[in-house]
Coordinates of C-alpha atoms in Angstrom, one line a residue:
M635 CA 70.5 60.1 84.3
N636 CA 69.0 63.5 83.3
G637 CA 68.9 64.5 86.9
F638 CA 72.6 63.6 87.2
F639 CA 73.5 65.8 84.3
L640 CA 71.4 68.7 85.7
V641 CA 73.3 68.4 89.0
L642 CA 76.6 68.3 87.1
I643 CA 75.6 71.4 85.1
F644 CA 74.5 73.2 88.2
F645 CA 77.8 72.5 90.1
N646 CA 79.8 73.5 87.0
F647 CA 77.9 76.8 86.8
V648 CA 78.5 77.5 90.6
R649 CA 82.2 76.6 90.2
N650 CA 82.5 79.0 87.2
Q651 CA 80.7 81.8 89.1
I652 CA 83.0 81.3 92.1
L653 CA 86.1 81.5 89.9
V654 CA 84.8 84.7 88.2
T655 CA 84.1 86.2 91.6
L656 CA 87.5 85.3 92.9
E657 CA 89.2 86.8 89.8
N658 CA 87.2 90.0 90.2
V659 CA 88.2 90.1 93.9
L660 CA 91.9 89.6 92.9
L661 CA 91.6 92.3 90.3
F662 CA 90.1 94.7 92.8
F663 CA 93.0 94.2 95.2
A664 CA 95.6 94.3 92.4
E665 CA 94.3 97.8 91.4
M666 CA 93.6 99.0 95.0
P667 CA 94.6 102.6 95.2
A668 CA 96.7 103.9 98.1
W669 CA 93.9 105.9 99.6
Q670 CA 91.8 102.8 100.1
K671 CA 94.6 101.0 101.8
L672 CA 95.1 104.0 104.2
T673 CA 91.3 104.0 104.8
W674 CA 91.5 100.4 105.8
V675 CA 94.4 101.2 108.3
L676 CA 92.4 104.0 109.8
S677 CA 89.2 102.0 109.9
C678 CA 90.8 99.1 111.8
L679 CA 92.3 101.6 114.2
L680 CA 89.1 103.5 114.8
I681 CA 87.1 100.3 115.4
S682 CA 89.8 99.1 117.8
W683 CA 89.6 102.4 119.7
L684 CA 85.8 102.0 119.9
F685 CA 86.1 98.6 121.5
E686 CA 88.9 99.7 123.8
G687 CA 86.8 102.6 125.1
N688 CA 83.9 100.3 125.9
F689 CA 85.5 97.0 126.9
P690 CA 89.0 97.7 128.2
L691 CA 91.2 94.9 129.5
F692 CA 93.3 97.3 131.6
D693 CA 92.1 100.7 132.9
F694 CA 95.1 102.8 132.0
N695 CA 95.5 106.1 133.8
Y696 CA 97.1 107.9 131.0
K697 CA 96.7 110.7 128.4
K698 CA 95.6 108.5 125.5
W699 CA 96.1 111.1 122.8
K700 CA 99.7 111.8 124.0
H701 CA 100.4 108.0 124.1
D702 CA 98.8 107.2 120.8
G703 CA 100.3 110.3 119.2
V704 CA 103.8 108.9 119.7
N705 CA 102.8 105.6 118.2
L706 CA 101.1 107.3 115.3
I707 CA 104.4 109.1 114.5
F708 CA 106.0 105.7 114.3
L709 CA 103.1 104.7 112.0
S710 CA 103.9 107.7 109.7
M711 CA 107.5 106.5 109.5
S712 CA 106.4 103.0 108.6
L713 CA 104.0 104.4 105.9
A714 CA 106.8 106.4 104.3
I715 CA 109.0 103.2 104.3
N716 CA 106.1 101.3 102.9
V717 CA 105.8 103.7 100.0
L718 CA 109.5 103.3 99.1
F719 CA 109.2 99.5 99.2
G720 CA 106.1 99.7 97.2
L721 CA 108.0 101.4 94.4
M722 CA 110.7 98.7 94.6
T723 CA 108.2 95.9 94.5
V724 CA 106.5 97.1 91.3
G725 CA 109.6 96.0 89.4
V726 CA 109.7 92.7 91.4
F727 CA 106.1 91.8 90.6
T728 CA 106.6 92.7 87.0
Y729 CA 109.7 90.5 86.8
I730 CA 107.9 87.6 88.5
S731 CA 104.9 87.8 86.2
T732 CA 107.0 88.2 83.0
H733 CA 109.5 85.4 83.7
E734 CA 107.0 83.2 85.7
F735 CA 109.5 83.0 88.5
G736 CA 108.8 81.3 91.8
I737 CA 107.4 78.2 93.4
L738 CA 103.8 78.9 92.4
Y739 CA 104.7 78.7 88.7
M740 CA 106.1 75.2 89.2
F741 CA 102.7 73.6 89.8
E742 CA 99.2 73.7 88.3
I743 CA 96.9 74.2 91.3
P744 CA 93.6 76.1 91.7
I745 CA 93.9 79.9 92.3
W746 CA 92.3 79.6 95.7
A747 CA 95.0 77.1 96.8
E748 CA 97.7 79.5 95.5
L749 CA 96.2 82.3 97.6
L750 CA 96.0 80.1 100.7
I751 CA 99.6 78.9 100.3
T752 CA 100.7 82.5 99.8
L753 CA 98.9 83.7 103.0
L754 CA 100.4 80.8 105.0
F755 CA 103.9 81.2 103.7
L756 CA 104.0 85.0 104.1
D757 CA 102.6 84.8 107.6
F758 CA 105.3 82.1 108.5
F759 CA 108.3 83.7 106.7
A760 CA 107.6 87.4 106.8
Q761 CA 106.0 87.4 110.3
Y762 CA 106.8 84.4 112.5
I763 CA 110.4 83.8 111.3
V764 CA 111.5 87.5 111.2
H765 CA 109.7 88.1 114.5
Y766 CA 111.6 85.2 116.1
L767 CA 114.9 86.6 114.8
L768 CA 114.1 90.1 116.0
H769 CA 114.1 88.6 119.5
K770 CA 117.1 86.2 119.1
V771 CA 119.6 88.2 117.1
K772 CA 121.2 90.9 119.3
W773 CA 121.4 93.8 116.9
M774 CA 117.9 93.1 115.5
W775 CA 116.5 92.9 119.1
K776 CA 117.8 96.5 119.8
F777 CA 115.6 97.8 117.0
H778 CA 112.6 95.6 118.1
M779 CA 112.9 96.8 121.7
I780 CA 110.9 100.0 120.9
H781 CA 107.8 97.9 120.1
H782 CA 108.1 96.3 123.5
S783 CA 108.9 99.4 125.5
D784 CA 105.3 100.6 125.4
T785 CA 103.9 100.4 129.0
K786 CA 100.3 101.0 127.9
V787 CA 99.7 98.5 125.1
D788 CA 96.7 99.3 122.9
A789 CA 95.8 99.2 119.3
T790 CA 98.3 101.8 118.3
T791 CA 101.1 99.7 119.7
G792 CA 100.7 97.6 116.6
S793 CA 102.1 100.5 114.7
R794 CA 105.0 101.2 117.1
H795 CA 108.0 100.0 115.1
H796 CA 111.4 101.6 114.9
P797 CA 112.2 102.3 111.2
G798 CA 115.0 99.8 111.3
D799 CA 112.6 97.1 112.7
Y800 CA 110.1 97.9 109.9
V801 CA 112.7 97.8 107.1
L802 CA 113.7 94.3 108.3
R803 CA 110.1 93.1 108.1
E804 CA 109.7 94.5 104.6
V805 CA 112.9 92.9 103.4
F806 CA 111.7 89.5 104.6
A807 CA 108.3 90.0 103.0
L808 CA 110.1 90.9 99.7
I809 CA 112.2 87.7 99.9
A810 CA 109.1 85.6 100.6
I811 CA 107.3 87.1 97.5
I812 CA 110.3 86.3 95.3
I813 CA 110.6 82.7 96.6
L814 CA 106.9 82.1 96.0
G815 CA 106.4 84.1 92.8
A816 CA 103.2 85.6 94.4
P817 CA 101.2 88.0 92.3
L818 CA 100.5 91.6 93.6
A819 CA 96.9 90.9 94.4
F820 CA 97.9 88.0 96.8
Y821 CA 100.4 90.3 98.5
V822 CA 97.8 93.1 99.0
I823 CA 95.3 90.7 100.5
Y824 CA 98.0 89.5 102.9
R825 CA 98.8 93.0 103.9
I826 CA 95.1 93.8 104.4
A827 CA 94.8 90.8 106.7
T828 CA 98.0 91.6 108.5
I829 CA 96.8 95.2 109.3
F830 CA 93.5 93.8 110.8
F831 CA 95.2 91.2 113.0
T832 CA 97.9 93.7 114.1
Y833 CA 95.4 96.1 115.5
F834 CA 93.0 93.4 116.7
S835 CA 95.7 91.5 118.7
H836 CA 97.2 94.6 120.3
A837 CA 93.9 96.3 121.2
N838 CA 93.3 96.8 124.9
V839 CA 90.1 94.8 124.7
R840 CA 88.6 92.5 127.3
M841 CA 87.7 89.3 125.3
P842 CA 85.5 86.6 126.9
V843 CA 87.9 83.7 127.6
W844 CA 85.7 81.1 125.7
I845 CA 85.7 83.3 122.5
D846 CA 89.3 84.2 122.7
K847 CA 90.5 80.7 123.4
T848 CA 88.4 79.2 120.7
L849 CA 89.7 81.7 118.1
S850 CA 93.3 81.2 119.3
I851 CA 93.2 77.6 118.0
I852 CA 93.8 79.0 114.6
F853 CA 94.3 82.8 114.9
I854 CA 96.3 85.2 117.0
T855 CA 93.9 86.8 119.5
P856 CA 94.1 89.8 121.9
N857 CA 94.5 87.7 125.1
M858 CA 97.1 85.5 123.4
H859 CA 99.3 88.3 122.1
K860 CA 99.3 90.2 125.4
F861 CA 101.8 87.7 126.9
H862 CA 104.3 88.6 124.2
H863 CA 104.3 92.1 125.7
H864 CA 105.1 91.0 129.2
F865 CA 108.1 93.0 130.6
E866 CA 110.4 90.0 131.1
R867 CA 111.2 86.6 129.7
P868 CA 110.1 83.9 129.2
W869 CA 106.8 85.3 128.2
T870 CA 108.4 88.0 126.0
D871 CA 109.8 85.3 123.8
T872 CA 106.4 83.6 123.1
N873 CA 103.5 84.0 120.7
F874 CA 105.4 85.4 117.7
G875 CA 102.7 84.8 115.1
N876 CA 100.6 87.6 113.5
I877 CA 97.7 85.9 111.7
F878 CA 97.9 82.2 112.5
S879 CA 98.6 80.7 115.9
F880 CA 99.6 77.3 114.7
W881 CA 103.2 78.3 114.0
D882 CA 103.7 78.9 117.7
R883 CA 102.0 75.6 118.5
I884 CA 104.2 73.7 116.0
F885 CA 107.5 75.3 117.3
G886 CA 106.6 75.3 121.0
T887 CA 106.6 79.1 121.4
L888 CA 102.9 79.3 122.5
V889 CA 101.7 80.4 125.9
Y890 CA 98.2 81.0 127.2
D891 CA 97.3 82.1 130.7
D892 CA 95.4 84.9 132.4
P893 CA 96.2 88.2 130.5
K894 CA 95.7 90.1 133.7
K895 CA 99.0 88.7 134.9
V896 CA 100.8 90.6 132.2
V897 CA 102.9 93.7 133.1
Y898 CA 103.8 95.8 130.0
G899 CA 107.2 97.4 129.2
L900 CA 110.7 96.0 129.0
D901 CA 112.9 95.2 132.0
V902 CA 116.0 96.7 130.4
L903 CA 114.5 100.1 129.5
D904 CA 113.3 103.1 131.4
D905 CA 109.5 102.8 131.6
N906 CA 109.2 106.5 132.3
R907 CA 110.5 107.3 128.8
D908 CA 108.2 105.1 126.8
E909 CA 106.6 108.2 125.3
D910 CA 110.0 110.0 124.7
L911 CA 110.2 109.8 120.9
M912 CA 113.9 110.8 120.6
Y913 CA 114.9 108.4 123.4
Q914 CA 113.1 105.5 121.6
I915 CA 114.7 106.3 118.2
K916 CA 118.2 106.3 119.8
V917 CA 117.7 103.0 121.7
P918 CA 119.2 100.7 119.0
F919 CA 122.4 102.8 119.0
D920 CA 122.8 103.2 122.8
T921 CA 125.5 100.8 123.8
S922 CA 124.7 101.3 127.5
I923 CA 121.4 99.5 127.1
K924 CA 121.6 95.8 128.0
T925 CA 120.0 93.3 125.7
D926 CA 120.0 90.3 128.1
Y927 CA 122.1 88.2 125.7

């Protein structure tokens, strides 16, 4: 009996330590300054560049700095939009916390379960759903075309979003936060994970098939996401996920094949102008460009 109580005390101690650690982690992310978030973005990008240089999937014959420079300009636009939405969401998170608004406040569940639900819901609603709509709604697709117009897909392609495309994604993320009543720390953790998977899945990296295919059971992988950047349908309209792959499995939008079969670009745009910044910015407003709908 004494042994039983000792085991019980031990497990209770471990549980309390885990809870304290989790609370400290959440506090860290809740108070994470902007410079640390930017450092994370740059770190993920630099690590991706390192792997691309040593283990490339495709040997692109291109001026990498010119290509990546265009995509990094799109990144700077997204960061500016992110700052504006960040200012807006401060009030949203304050309101949610003060009024205990949202689904998470309706149930008493462990904090780790709340975090997991938040990551799953945000990845589904603010990534899979909005990404699916960006392909299926004509006017939304015109904005999203810019992401697909890149003929040399590498890590920086993950940052290649027209401002209109990025705003739509931010709006869906904000709606998801309000529905859930997710705290700021949960949202920051989600964004940190999203940044990693965005660069990881777009990186021009040659992944061993057995590793990639195993990881793709749960996560979006480099080989898996490459099919989404094929120049024509039906592959263009597959693999919409960002972090988790099971949304594509559930809704029948998953494809997995030899990534070497993929041809980048978009069949309705001029491939020779994929690095023409002004051309790309104007694409959503050019009525002469077909949308295939």
